mmCIF file of C-alpha atoms in Angstrom:
data_model
loop_
_atom_site.group_PDB
_atom_site.id
_atom_site.type_symbol
_atom_site.label_atom_id
_atom_site.label_comp_id
_atom_site.label_asym_id
_atom_site.label_seq_id
_atom_site.Cartn_x
_atom_site.Cartn_y
_atom_site.Cartn_z
ATOM 1 C CA MET A 1 0.000 0.000 0.000
ATOM 2 C CA TYR A 2 1.270 3.433 -0.969
ATOM 3 C CA LEU A 3 -0.084 6.612 0.640
ATOM 4 C CA ASP A 4 0.541 10.073 -0.792
ATOM 5 C CA VAL A 5 -0.300 12.683 1.857
ATOM 6 C CA ARG A 6 -0.755 16.425 1.563
ATOM 7 C CA ILE A 7 -1.866 18.823 4.273
ATOM 8 C CA THR A 8 -3.887 21.853 3.200
ATOM 9 C CA GLU A 9 -5.892 24.229 5.381
ATOM 10 C CA GLY A 10 -5.998 21.840 8.322
ATOM 11 C CA LEU A 11 -7.105 18.846 6.247
ATOM 12 C CA LEU A 12 -5.377 15.664 5.159
ATOM 13 C CA ASP A 13 -5.696 14.921 1.458
ATOM 14 C CA VAL A 14 -4.672 11.324 0.760
ATOM 15 C CA ALA A 15 -4.283 9.136 -2.306
ATOM 16 C CA CYS A 16 -4.080 5.454 -1.314
ATOM 17 C CA SER A 17 -2.750 3.144 -4.037
ATOM 18 C CA VAL A 18 -2.992 -0.628 -3.687
ATOM 19 C CA ARG A 19 -2.963 -3.702 -5.894
ATOM 20 C CA VAL A 20 -5.925 -6.029 -5.230
ATOM 21 C CA GLY A 21 -6.702 -9.497 -6.561
ATOM 22 C CA THR A 22 -10.486 -9.660 -6.220
ATOM 23 C CA ASP A 23 -13.364 -8.019 -8.063
ATOM 24 C CA GLU A 24 -14.859 -6.663 -4.830
ATOM 25 C CA VAL A 25 -12.990 -4.953 -1.995
ATOM 26 C CA PHE A 26 -13.930 -3.458 1.368
ATOM 27 C CA PHE A 27 -12.114 -0.796 3.349
ATOM 28 C CA SER A 28 -12.854 1.560 6.223
ATOM 29 C CA LEU A 29 -11.806 5.038 7.348
ATOM 30 C CA ALA A 30 -12.624 7.394 10.199
ATOM 31 C CA HIS A 31 -15.962 9.167 9.814
ATOM 32 C CA SER A 32 -14.075 12.482 9.664
ATOM 33 C CA PHE A 33 -12.790 11.557 6.180
ATOM 34 C CA SER A 34 -14.774 11.704 2.957
ATOM 35 C CA VAL A 35 -13.943 9.471 -0.020
ATOM 36 C CA TYR A 36 -14.330 11.538 -3.170
ATOM 37 C CA ALA A 37 -12.946 9.238 -5.890
ATOM 38 C CA VAL A 38 -11.957 5.641 -6.539
ATOM 39 C CA THR A 39 -10.219 4.589 -9.744
ATOM 40 C CA ASP A 40 -9.304 1.172 -11.147
ATOM 41 C CA GLY A 41 -6.419 1.274 -13.594
ATOM 42 C CA GLY A 42 -6.966 5.014 -13.870
ATOM 43 C CA GLU A 43 -10.681 4.732 -14.673
ATOM 44 C CA PRO A 44 -13.387 5.910 -12.214
ATOM 45 C CA ILE A 45 -15.236 3.051 -10.536
ATOM 46 C CA PHE A 46 -18.383 2.901 -8.430
ATOM 47 C CA PHE A 47 -18.129 2.672 -4.636
ATOM 48 C CA GLU A 48 -20.696 2.877 -1.856
ATOM 49 C CA SER A 49 -20.831 3.387 1.885
ATOM 50 C CA VAL A 50 -21.694 0.269 3.924
ATOM 51 C CA PRO A 51 -21.996 -0.538 7.662
ATOM 52 C CA CYS A 52 -18.700 -0.971 9.488
ATOM 53 C CA GLU A 53 -17.680 -2.662 12.723
ATOM 54 C CA GLN A 54 -16.479 -0.186 15.336
ATOM 55 C CA ASP A 55 -13.299 -0.600 17.401
ATOM 56 C CA PRO A 56 -12.554 0.421 20.986
ATOM 57 C CA PHE A 57 -10.488 3.559 21.664
ATOM 58 C CA ARG A 58 -10.808 4.675 18.044
ATOM 59 C CA PRO A 59 -13.118 7.095 16.240
ATOM 60 C CA GLN A 60 -16.327 6.070 14.539
ATOM 61 C CA LYS A 61 -15.593 4.524 11.147
ATOM 62 C CA ASN A 62 -17.361 4.379 7.799
ATOM 63 C CA GLY A 63 -17.100 1.299 5.601
ATOM 64 C CA TYR A 64 -16.867 1.313 1.801
ATOM 65 C CA THR A 65 -17.325 -1.382 -0.825
ATOM 66 C CA VAL A 66 -15.875 -1.209 -4.320
ATOM 67 C CA ARG A 67 -17.376 -3.645 -6.852
ATOM 68 C CA ASN A 68 -16.620 -4.769 -10.419
ATOM 69 C CA VAL A 69 -12.873 -4.323 -10.090
ATOM 70 C CA LYS A 70 -11.218 -5.370 -13.365
ATOM 71 C CA ASN A 71 -7.664 -4.023 -13.571
ATOM 72 C CA GLY A 72 -6.888 -4.260 -9.838
ATOM 73 C CA ASP A 73 -4.728 -1.143 -9.502
ATOM 74 C CA ILE A 74 -6.965 0.747 -7.091
ATOM 75 C CA VAL A 75 -6.482 4.386 -6.048
ATOM 76 C CA ILE A 76 -8.717 5.748 -3.290
ATOM 77 C CA ARG A 77 -8.765 9.508 -2.790
ATOM 78 C CA TYR A 78 -10.112 11.012 0.399
ATOM 79 C CA ARG A 79 -9.759 14.068 2.595
ATOM 80 C CA GLY A 80 -10.792 15.214 6.034
ATOM 81 C CA THR A 81 -9.746 16.040 9.555
ATOM 82 C CA VAL A 82 -7.736 14.006 12.038
ATOM 83 C CA ASP A 83 -9.965 12.826 14.878
ATOM 84 C CA TRP A 84 -9.474 11.072 18.234
ATOM 85 C CA TYR A 85 -6.433 10.347 20.415
ATOM 86 C CA PHE A 86 -2.935 11.526 19.460
ATOM 87 C CA GLY A 87 -4.239 13.321 16.380
ATOM 88 C CA TYR A 88 -2.690 16.740 15.624
ATOM 89 C CA LEU A 89 -2.241 19.023 12.629
ATOM 90 C CA ARG A 90 -0.473 21.991 14.222
ATOM 91 C CA ASP A 91 2.272 24.449 13.395
ATOM 92 C CA ASP A 92 4.681 22.586 15.685
ATOM 93 C CA LEU A 93 3.372 19.013 15.530
ATOM 94 C CA ILE A 94 1.801 16.702 12.933
ATOM 95 C CA HIS A 95 0.675 13.310 14.173
ATOM 96 C CA PHE A 96 -1.791 10.708 12.925
ATOM 97 C CA SER A 97 -1.776 6.944 13.371
ATOM 98 C CA TYR A 98 -3.771 3.782 14.060
ATOM 99 C CA TYR A 99 -5.706 5.689 16.719
ATOM 100 C CA ASN A 100 -7.131 8.028 14.047
ATOM 101 C CA CYS A 101 -8.156 5.437 11.382
ATOM 102 C CA TRP A 102 -6.601 7.648 8.710
ATOM 103 C CA TYR A 103 -5.623 4.844 6.299
ATOM 104 C CA PRO A 104 -7.497 1.715 5.051
ATOM 105 C CA GLU A 105 -5.902 -0.843 7.355
ATOM 106 C CA GLU A 106 -7.619 -3.644 5.409
ATOM 107 C CA PHE A 107 -4.891 -3.122 2.786
ATOM 108 C CA MET A 108 -2.017 -3.284 5.269
ATOM 109 C CA PHE A 109 -0.441 -6.488 4.006
ATOM 110 C CA GLU A 110 2.811 -8.127 5.093
ATOM 111 C CA ASP A 111 4.956 -5.591 3.261
ATOM 112 C CA GLY A 112 3.326 -2.770 5.240
ATOM 113 C CA ALA A 113 2.807 0.728 3.896
ATOM 114 C CA GLU A 114 4.967 3.314 2.162
ATOM 115 C CA VAL A 115 4.105 6.972 2.710
ATOM 116 C CA SER A 116 5.118 10.182 0.994
ATOM 117 C CA ILE A 117 4.217 13.259 3.023
ATOM 118 C CA HIS A 118 4.587 16.623 1.341
ATOM 119 C CA ILE A 119 6.298 18.748 3.981
ATOM 120 C CA ASP A 120 9.768 20.284 3.747
ATOM 121 C CA ASP A 121 12.942 19.804 5.770
ATOM 122 C CA THR A 122 11.996 22.378 8.379
ATOM 123 C CA TRP A 123 10.262 19.311 9.807
ATOM 124 C CA THR A 124 11.573 15.962 11.024
ATOM 125 C CA VAL A 125 9.428 12.928 10.280
ATOM 126 C CA VAL A 126 10.374 10.461 13.000
ATOM 127 C CA GLY A 127 11.614 7.263 11.375
ATOM 128 C CA GLY A 128 11.470 8.831 7.911
ATOM 129 C CA THR A 129 13.979 10.063 5.332
ATOM 130 C CA TYR A 130 13.902 13.359 3.462
ATOM 131 C CA ASP A 131 13.950 13.448 -0.340
ATOM 132 C CA PRO A 132 15.428 16.878 -1.214
ATOM 133 C CA GLY A 133 14.757 16.484 -4.925
ATOM 134 C CA MET A 134 11.032 15.908 -4.390
ATOM 135 C CA GLU A 135 10.882 18.125 -1.271
ATOM 136 C CA LEU A 136 8.979 15.532 0.705
ATOM 137 C CA TRP A 137 9.486 12.932 3.424
ATOM 138 C CA ARG A 138 9.320 9.180 2.866
ATOM 139 C CA TYR A 139 8.292 6.757 5.570
ATOM 140 C CA HIS A 140 7.866 2.977 5.612
ATOM 141 C CA THR A 141 6.197 1.005 8.369
ATOM 142 C CA PRO A 142 8.663 -1.099 10.385
ATOM 143 C CA LYS A 143 9.037 -4.749 9.490
ATOM 144 C CA LYS A 144 7.470 -7.298 11.881
ATOM 145 C CA GLN A 145 5.342 -4.619 13.511
ATOM 146 C CA ARG A 146 2.654 -6.355 15.579
ATOM 147 C CA ILE A 147 -0.002 -3.663 15.164
ATOM 148 C CA ASN A 148 -0.984 -2.639 11.636
ATOM 149 C CA ASP A 149 -0.089 0.964 12.329
ATOM 150 C CA CYS A 150 0.994 3.559 9.814
ATOM 151 C CA ASN A 151 2.304 6.090 12.277
ATOM 152 C CA ILE A 152 3.192 9.548 10.971
ATOM 153 C CA LEU A 153 4.862 11.820 13.509
ATOM 154 C CA ALA A 154 6.440 15.072 12.295
ATOM 155 C CA LEU A 155 8.133 17.638 14.542
ATOM 156 C CA ASN A 156 8.809 21.224 13.533
ATOM 157 C CA ARG A 157 12.518 21.865 14.123
ATOM 158 C CA LYS A 158 11.757 25.404 15.240
ATOM 159 C CA TYR A 159 10.097 23.945 18.339
ATOM 160 C CA TYR A 160 11.643 20.476 18.843
ATOM 161 C CA SER A 161 15.165 19.137 19.149
ATOM 162 C CA ALA A 162 16.748 15.701 19.601
ATOM 163 C CA VAL A 163 19.160 14.086 22.043
ATOM 164 C CA ASP A 164 20.815 11.130 20.331
ATOM 165 C CA SER A 165 22.641 8.004 21.502
ATOM 166 C CA ALA A 166 23.556 4.629 20.040
ATOM 167 C CA TYR A 167 20.317 2.961 21.190
ATOM 168 C CA LEU A 168 17.865 5.773 21.978
ATOM 169 C CA ASN A 169 16.950 9.071 20.344
ATOM 170 C CA VAL A 170 14.917 11.394 22.549
ATOM 171 C CA PHE A 171 12.847 14.113 20.893
ATOM 172 C CA CYS A 172 11.570 16.917 23.087
ATOM 173 C CA LYS A 173 10.512 20.542 23.144
ATOM 174 C CA LYS A 174 13.506 22.868 22.933
ATOM 175 C CA GLY A 175 14.875 23.734 26.368
ATOM 176 C CA LYS A 176 14.215 20.241 27.770
ATOM 177 C CA GLU A 177 17.370 18.604 26.412
ATOM 178 C CA ASP A 178 19.156 18.327 29.783
ATOM 179 C CA ILE A 179 16.189 16.518 31.336
ATOM 180 C CA CYS A 180 15.990 14.143 28.389
ATOM 181 C CA GLN A 181 19.631 13.078 28.765
ATOM 182 C CA GLY A 182 18.555 11.110 31.832
ATOM 183 C CA TYR A 183 16.203 8.935 29.798
ATOM 184 C CA ILE A 184 19.109 7.460 27.866
ATOM 185 C CA SER A 185 20.644 5.783 30.926
ATOM 186 C CA LEU A 186 17.195 4.759 32.205
ATOM 187 C CA PHE A 187 16.341 3.170 28.865
ATOM 188 C CA ARG A 188 19.580 1.205 28.883
ATOM 189 C CA SER A 189 18.981 0.073 32.474
ATOM 190 C CA VAL A 190 15.468 -1.166 31.693
ATOM 191 C CA CYS A 191 16.567 -2.935 28.508
ATOM 192 C CA ASP A 192 19.417 -4.697 30.325
ATOM 193 C CA PHE A 193 16.996 -5.832 33.016
ATOM 194 C CA TYR A 194 14.587 -7.231 30.422
ATOM 195 C CA VAL A 195 17.373 -9.120 28.655
ATOM 196 C CA SER A 196 18.167 -10.720 32.005
ATOM 197 C CA LEU A 197 14.470 -11.400 32.669
ATOM 198 C CA TYR A 198 13.571 -12.883 29.274
ATOM 199 C CA GLY A 199 16.936 -14.167 28.097
ATOM 200 C CA LYS A 200 16.729 -12.198 24.849
ATOM 201 C CA ASN A 201 16.830 -8.649 23.538
ATOM 202 C CA LYS A 202 13.668 -7.648 21.669
ATOM 203 C CA VAL A 203 14.124 -3.864 21.878
ATOM 204 C CA GLU A 204 15.418 -2.215 18.719
ATOM 205 C CA LYS A 205 16.970 1.220 18.576
ATOM 206 C CA THR A 206 14.106 3.416 19.679
ATOM 207 C CA ASN A 207 12.800 6.928 19.181
ATOM 208 C CA LEU A 208 11.299 8.303 22.391
ATOM 209 C CA VAL A 209 9.166 11.339 21.551
ATOM 210 C CA PHE A 210 7.740 13.729 24.143
ATOM 211 C CA ILE A 211 5.002 15.630 22.365
ATOM 212 C CA ASP A 212 4.029 18.955 23.897
ATOM 213 C CA VAL A 213 0.213 18.838 23.966
ATOM 214 C CA PRO A 214 -2.474 19.955 26.437
ATOM 215 C CA ASP A 215 -4.463 16.707 26.355
ATOM 216 C CA ARG A 216 -2.587 14.039 28.283
ATOM 217 C CA HIS A 217 -3.357 10.598 26.868
ATOM 218 C CA GLY A 218 -0.370 8.845 28.450
ATOM 219 C CA ALA A 219 1.983 6.956 26.165
ATOM 220 C CA TYR A 220 2.068 4.158 23.619
ATOM 221 C CA PHE A 221 4.624 1.739 22.175
ATOM 222 C CA ARG A 222 5.337 0.678 18.604
ATOM 223 C CA THR A 223 8.312 -1.080 17.098
ATOM 224 C CA GLY A 224 11.203 1.369 17.504
ATOM 225 C CA LEU A 225 8.942 4.116 18.853
ATOM 226 C CA ILE A 226 7.533 5.357 22.171
ATOM 227 C CA VAL A 227 5.272 8.414 22.100
ATOM 228 C CA ASN A 228 4.596 10.156 25.413
ATOM 229 C CA SER A 229 2.083 12.964 25.886
ATOM 230 C CA ASN A 230 3.347 13.653 29.412
ATOM 231 C CA PRO A 231 6.216 16.146 29.763
ATOM 232 C CA PRO A 232 9.706 14.786 30.444
ATOM 233 C CA GLY A 233 10.713 14.898 34.084
ATOM 234 C CA LEU A 234 11.994 11.491 35.266
ATOM 235 C CA VAL A 235 9.564 11.492 38.174
ATOM 236 C CA PRO A 236 8.976 8.018 39.684
ATOM 237 C CA GLY A 237 5.696 7.464 37.865
ATOM 238 C CA GLU A 238 7.267 8.497 34.589
ATOM 239 C CA ARG A 239 10.122 6.048 35.062
ATOM 240 C CA HIS A 240 7.609 3.300 35.656
ATOM 241 C CA GLY A 241 5.610 4.374 32.608
ATOM 242 C CA LEU A 242 8.663 4.183 30.364
ATOM 243 C CA ALA A 243 9.493 0.716 31.708
ATOM 244 C CA HIS A 244 5.904 -0.344 30.952
ATOM 245 C CA GLU A 245 6.075 0.880 27.354
ATOM 246 C CA ILE A 246 9.429 -0.840 26.782
ATOM 247 C CA GLY A 247 7.822 -3.949 28.314
ATOM 248 C CA HIS A 248 5.435 -4.087 25.359
ATOM 249 C CA ALA A 249 8.356 -5.325 23.263
ATOM 250 C CA TYR A 250 7.741 -8.589 25.140
ATOM 251 C CA GLY A 251 4.112 -8.034 26.112
ATOM 252 C CA GLY A 252 2.410 -7.797 22.738
ATOM 253 C CA GLY A 253 0.792 -9.812 19.989
ATOM 254 C CA ALA A 254 -2.582 -10.620 21.565
ATOM 255 C CA ASP A 255 -5.675 -8.988 20.083
ATOM 256 C CA THR A 256 -5.737 -5.402 21.365
ATOM 257 C CA ASN A 257 -9.402 -4.962 20.424
ATOM 258 C CA SER A 258 -10.737 -7.755 22.645
ATOM 259 C CA TRP A 259 -10.540 -9.053 26.200
ATOM 260 C CA GLU A 260 -7.325 -10.859 25.160
ATOM 261 C CA ASP A 261 -5.507 -7.519 25.501
ATOM 262 C CA TRP A 262 -5.158 -8.329 29.214
ATOM 263 C CA LEU A 263 -2.190 -10.518 28.199
ATOM 264 C CA ASN A 264 -0.346 -7.634 26.535
ATOM 265 C CA GLU A 265 -0.998 -5.158 29.320
ATOM 266 C CA THR A 266 -0.319 -7.526 32.223
ATOM 267 C CA THR A 267 2.939 -8.769 30.707
ATOM 268 C CA ALA A 268 4.181 -5.237 30.051
ATOM 269 C CA GLU A 269 3.084 -4.005 33.487
ATOM 270 C CA TRP A 270 4.631 -6.849 35.482
ATOM 271 C CA SER A 271 7.843 -6.520 33.482
ATOM 272 C CA ALA A 272 7.928 -2.921 34.723
ATOM 273 C CA LEU A 273 6.913 -3.919 38.250
ATOM 274 C CA LEU A 274 9.739 -6.442 38.513
ATOM 275 C CA TYR A 275 12.129 -3.735 37.332
ATOM 276 C CA ASP A 276 10.734 -1.410 40.006
ATOM 277 C CA LYS A 277 11.005 -4.125 42.630
ATOM 278 C CA GLU A 278 14.744 -4.322 42.030
ATOM 279 C CA HIS A 279 15.520 -0.654 41.321
ATOM 280 C CA ASP A 280 12.831 1.428 43.029
ATOM 281 C CA PRO A 281 10.666 -0.454 45.600
ATOM 282 C CA GLU A 282 8.649 2.677 46.375
ATOM 283 C CA ALA A 283 7.604 2.969 42.725
ATOM 284 C CA TYR A 284 6.589 -0.706 42.807
ATOM 285 C CA GLU A 285 4.243 -0.184 45.750
ATOM 286 C CA LYS A 286 2.920 3.068 44.319
ATOM 287 C CA ALA A 287 2.060 1.481 40.969
ATOM 288 C CA LEU A 288 0.229 -1.441 42.567
ATOM 289 C CA ASN A 289 -1.689 0.881 44.883
ATOM 290 C CA GLU A 290 -2.816 2.893 41.875
ATOM 291 C CA HIS A 291 -4.062 -0.264 40.175
ATOM 292 C CA ARG A 292 -6.056 -1.169 43.280
ATOM 293 C CA GLN A 293 -7.578 2.318 43.420
ATOM 294 C CA TRP A 294 -8.444 2.366 39.732
ATOM 295 C CA HIS A 295 -10.050 -1.071 39.906
ATOM 296 C CA GLY A 296 -12.041 -0.406 43.063
ATOM 297 C CA ASN A 297 -13.653 -2.989 45.319
ATOM 298 C CA GLY A 298 -15.448 -5.047 42.684
ATOM 299 C CA PRO A 299 -14.509 -8.633 41.767
ATOM 300 C CA LEU A 300 -11.583 -9.349 39.456
ATOM 301 C CA ARG A 301 -13.048 -10.664 36.194
ATOM 302 C CA LEU A 302 -10.949 -10.951 33.040
ATOM 303 C CA ARG A 303 -14.032 -11.224 30.818
ATOM 304 C CA GLU A 304 -16.093 -8.586 32.524
ATOM 305 C CA ALA A 305 -17.230 -7.264 29.138
ATOM 306 C CA GLY A 306 -17.525 -10.657 27.441
ATOM 307 C CA ASP A 307 -15.343 -10.849 24.350
ATOM 308 C CA ALA A 308 -15.005 -7.047 24.162
ATOM 309 C CA ARG A 309 -12.043 -5.135 25.549
ATOM 310 C CA PRO A 310 -13.000 -4.085 29.124
ATOM 311 C CA ASP A 311 -12.245 -0.666 30.549
ATOM 312 C CA ASN A 312 -10.194 -2.259 33.345
ATOM 313 C CA VAL A 313 -7.907 -4.186 30.978
ATOM 314 C CA HIS A 314 -4.826 -2.555 32.561
ATOM 315 C CA GLU A 315 -5.805 -3.404 36.128
ATOM 316 C CA THR A 316 -7.446 -6.833 36.331
ATOM 317 C CA GLY A 317 -4.651 -9.050 35.074
ATOM 318 C CA THR A 318 -2.087 -7.007 36.997
ATOM 319 C CA LEU A 319 -3.951 -7.564 40.271
ATOM 320 C CA ILE A 320 -4.444 -11.282 39.528
ATOM 321 C CA TYR A 321 -0.694 -11.591 39.052
ATOM 322 C CA GLU A 322 -0.224 -9.776 42.351
ATOM 323 C CA ILE A 323 -2.238 -12.548 44.042
ATOM 324 C CA ILE A 324 0.023 -15.112 42.390
ATOM 325 C CA TYR A 325 3.095 -13.121 43.398
ATOM 326 C CA ARG A 326 2.056 -13.054 47.059
ATOM 327 C CA GLN A 327 1.435 -16.806 47.065
ATOM 328 C CA TYR A 328 4.258 -18.100 44.889
ATOM 329 C CA GLY A 329 6.808 -15.285 44.614
ATOM 330 C CA ASN A 330 9.028 -13.801 41.956
ATOM 331 C CA ASP A 331 9.747 -17.029 40.087
ATOM 332 C CA ALA A 332 6.066 -17.656 39.360
ATOM 333 C CA ILE A 333 5.701 -14.230 37.760
ATOM 334 C CA LYS A 334 8.801 -14.804 35.662
ATOM 335 C CA ILE A 335 7.288 -18.085 34.418
ATOM 336 C CA LEU A 336 4.099 -16.288 33.410
ATOM 337 C CA LEU A 337 5.961 -13.528 31.587
ATOM 338 C CA ARG A 338 8.353 -15.852 29.765
ATOM 339 C CA THR A 339 5.560 -18.250 28.832
ATOM 340 C CA PHE A 340 3.527 -15.523 27.148
ATOM 341 C CA ASP A 341 6.570 -14.113 25.366
ATOM 342 C CA SER A 342 7.390 -17.566 23.955
ATOM 343 C CA LEU A 343 3.919 -18.223 22.513
ATOM 344 C CA LYS A 344 3.419 -18.511 18.771
ATOM 345 C CA ASP A 345 -0.325 -17.924 19.072
ATOM 346 C CA LYS A 346 -0.838 -15.023 21.465
ATOM 347 C CA ASN A 347 -4.145 -15.786 23.169
ATOM 348 C CA THR A 348 -5.382 -16.962 26.545
ATOM 349 C CA ASP A 349 -6.148 -20.549 25.498
ATOM 350 C CA SER A 350 -2.620 -21.015 24.133
ATOM 351 C CA PHE A 351 -1.198 -19.340 27.233
ATOM 352 C CA LEU A 352 -3.057 -21.672 29.602
ATOM 353 C CA ASP A 353 -2.164 -24.736 27.506
ATOM 354 C CA ALA A 354 1.520 -23.764 27.602
ATOM 355 C CA LEU A 355 1.410 -23.362 31.393
ATOM 356 C CA ARG A 356 -0.196 -26.789 31.826
ATOM 357 C CA SER A 357 2.244 -28.400 29.374
ATOM 358 C CA GLY A 358 5.040 -26.973 31.500
ATOM 359 C CA GLY A 359 3.615 -28.500 34.679
ATOM 360 C CA LYS A 360 2.295 -25.175 36.004
ATOM 361 C CA ASP A 361 -1.320 -26.273 36.408
ATOM 362 C CA VAL A 362 -1.697 -24.350 39.636
ATOM 363 C CA LEU A 363 -0.926 -21.054 37.888
ATOM 364 C CA ALA A 364 -3.307 -21.876 35.041
ATOM 365 C CA ASP A 365 -6.041 -22.784 37.523
ATOM 366 C CA ILE A 366 -5.685 -19.468 39.367
ATOM 367 C CA ILE A 367 -6.021 -17.507 36.133
ATOM 368 C CA CYS A 368 -9.010 -19.627 35.037
ATOM 369 C CA SER A 369 -10.772 -18.883 38.319
ATOM 370 C CA PHE A 370 -11.016 -15.215 37.263
ATOM 371 C CA MET A 371 -12.418 -15.853 33.780
ATOM 372 C CA SER A 372 -16.063 -16.565 34.629
#
């Protein structure tokens, strides 16, 4: 999939080119975008709006069906505004991603997506390369990325600068460079701990980007990228948050749109908690106390919302693992984390089967007791 992106008067104008092998195709986009043309081999072709399944933590989407495809070289042209979390078209910051449903993810095949974004070199597109002849930036989605994200993040160099190292680049608002130096040693410390914990290094060279925005949505992890909407400061909670996001290098692969996301979040969180336990015991206790407060006094139920992704997906599994930790200690948690990381099929059934195959029936039974 190839995406040609222009920004005019606060709108994205996108041409999505893709080769398809069927005579009927479906795709979806955020409701804030309007499809104004579809061509097949350069010729206009009929398309229509159809119902579309909605996803958690993403904007409302519209579905589209294109029929009677003959040539198979489809170009979809659409324009609109960026809606929902982490979406910005500002003088200092341009950012749109999976959270904004700005591209037809149905066409995100194994080779990912290539993007041309028509902005000049007064900007830095994180993870991209500048083409001076064409006066645009080129970006390609990382290989082996677990989430089908096409993540465009551009920083205006007038407002942002970078602190570089061999394994971490930190982007921040100008004037914050000294604070950001501290994240380089923290990143290395967390990565070394995780190599010891899991017996392997799954963290590539990473761009850590502190975006300066008024709406604090926390942070998120992608292959080679951590985006944080909280200001840099290396406060205890922020250290824990960074460790959690790095932990998603090992805690990922389960369906993020369903109840199965508890596996991703619990693995990442307990990776961070074990790091805290060794390096900052106060942060460990503080993080667990916050989980207890956020969850409240209700029962722990992994499938509280049925097959859907529950609101307490960050808390429930974490508190279940705390019960296991108090009964069986550090080694039991390490078994749980390593077992999930080693799975080929990242889902709860496979996870429980792997525990039982490894003679850890008691751990599987405890987890099962919270699934009804």
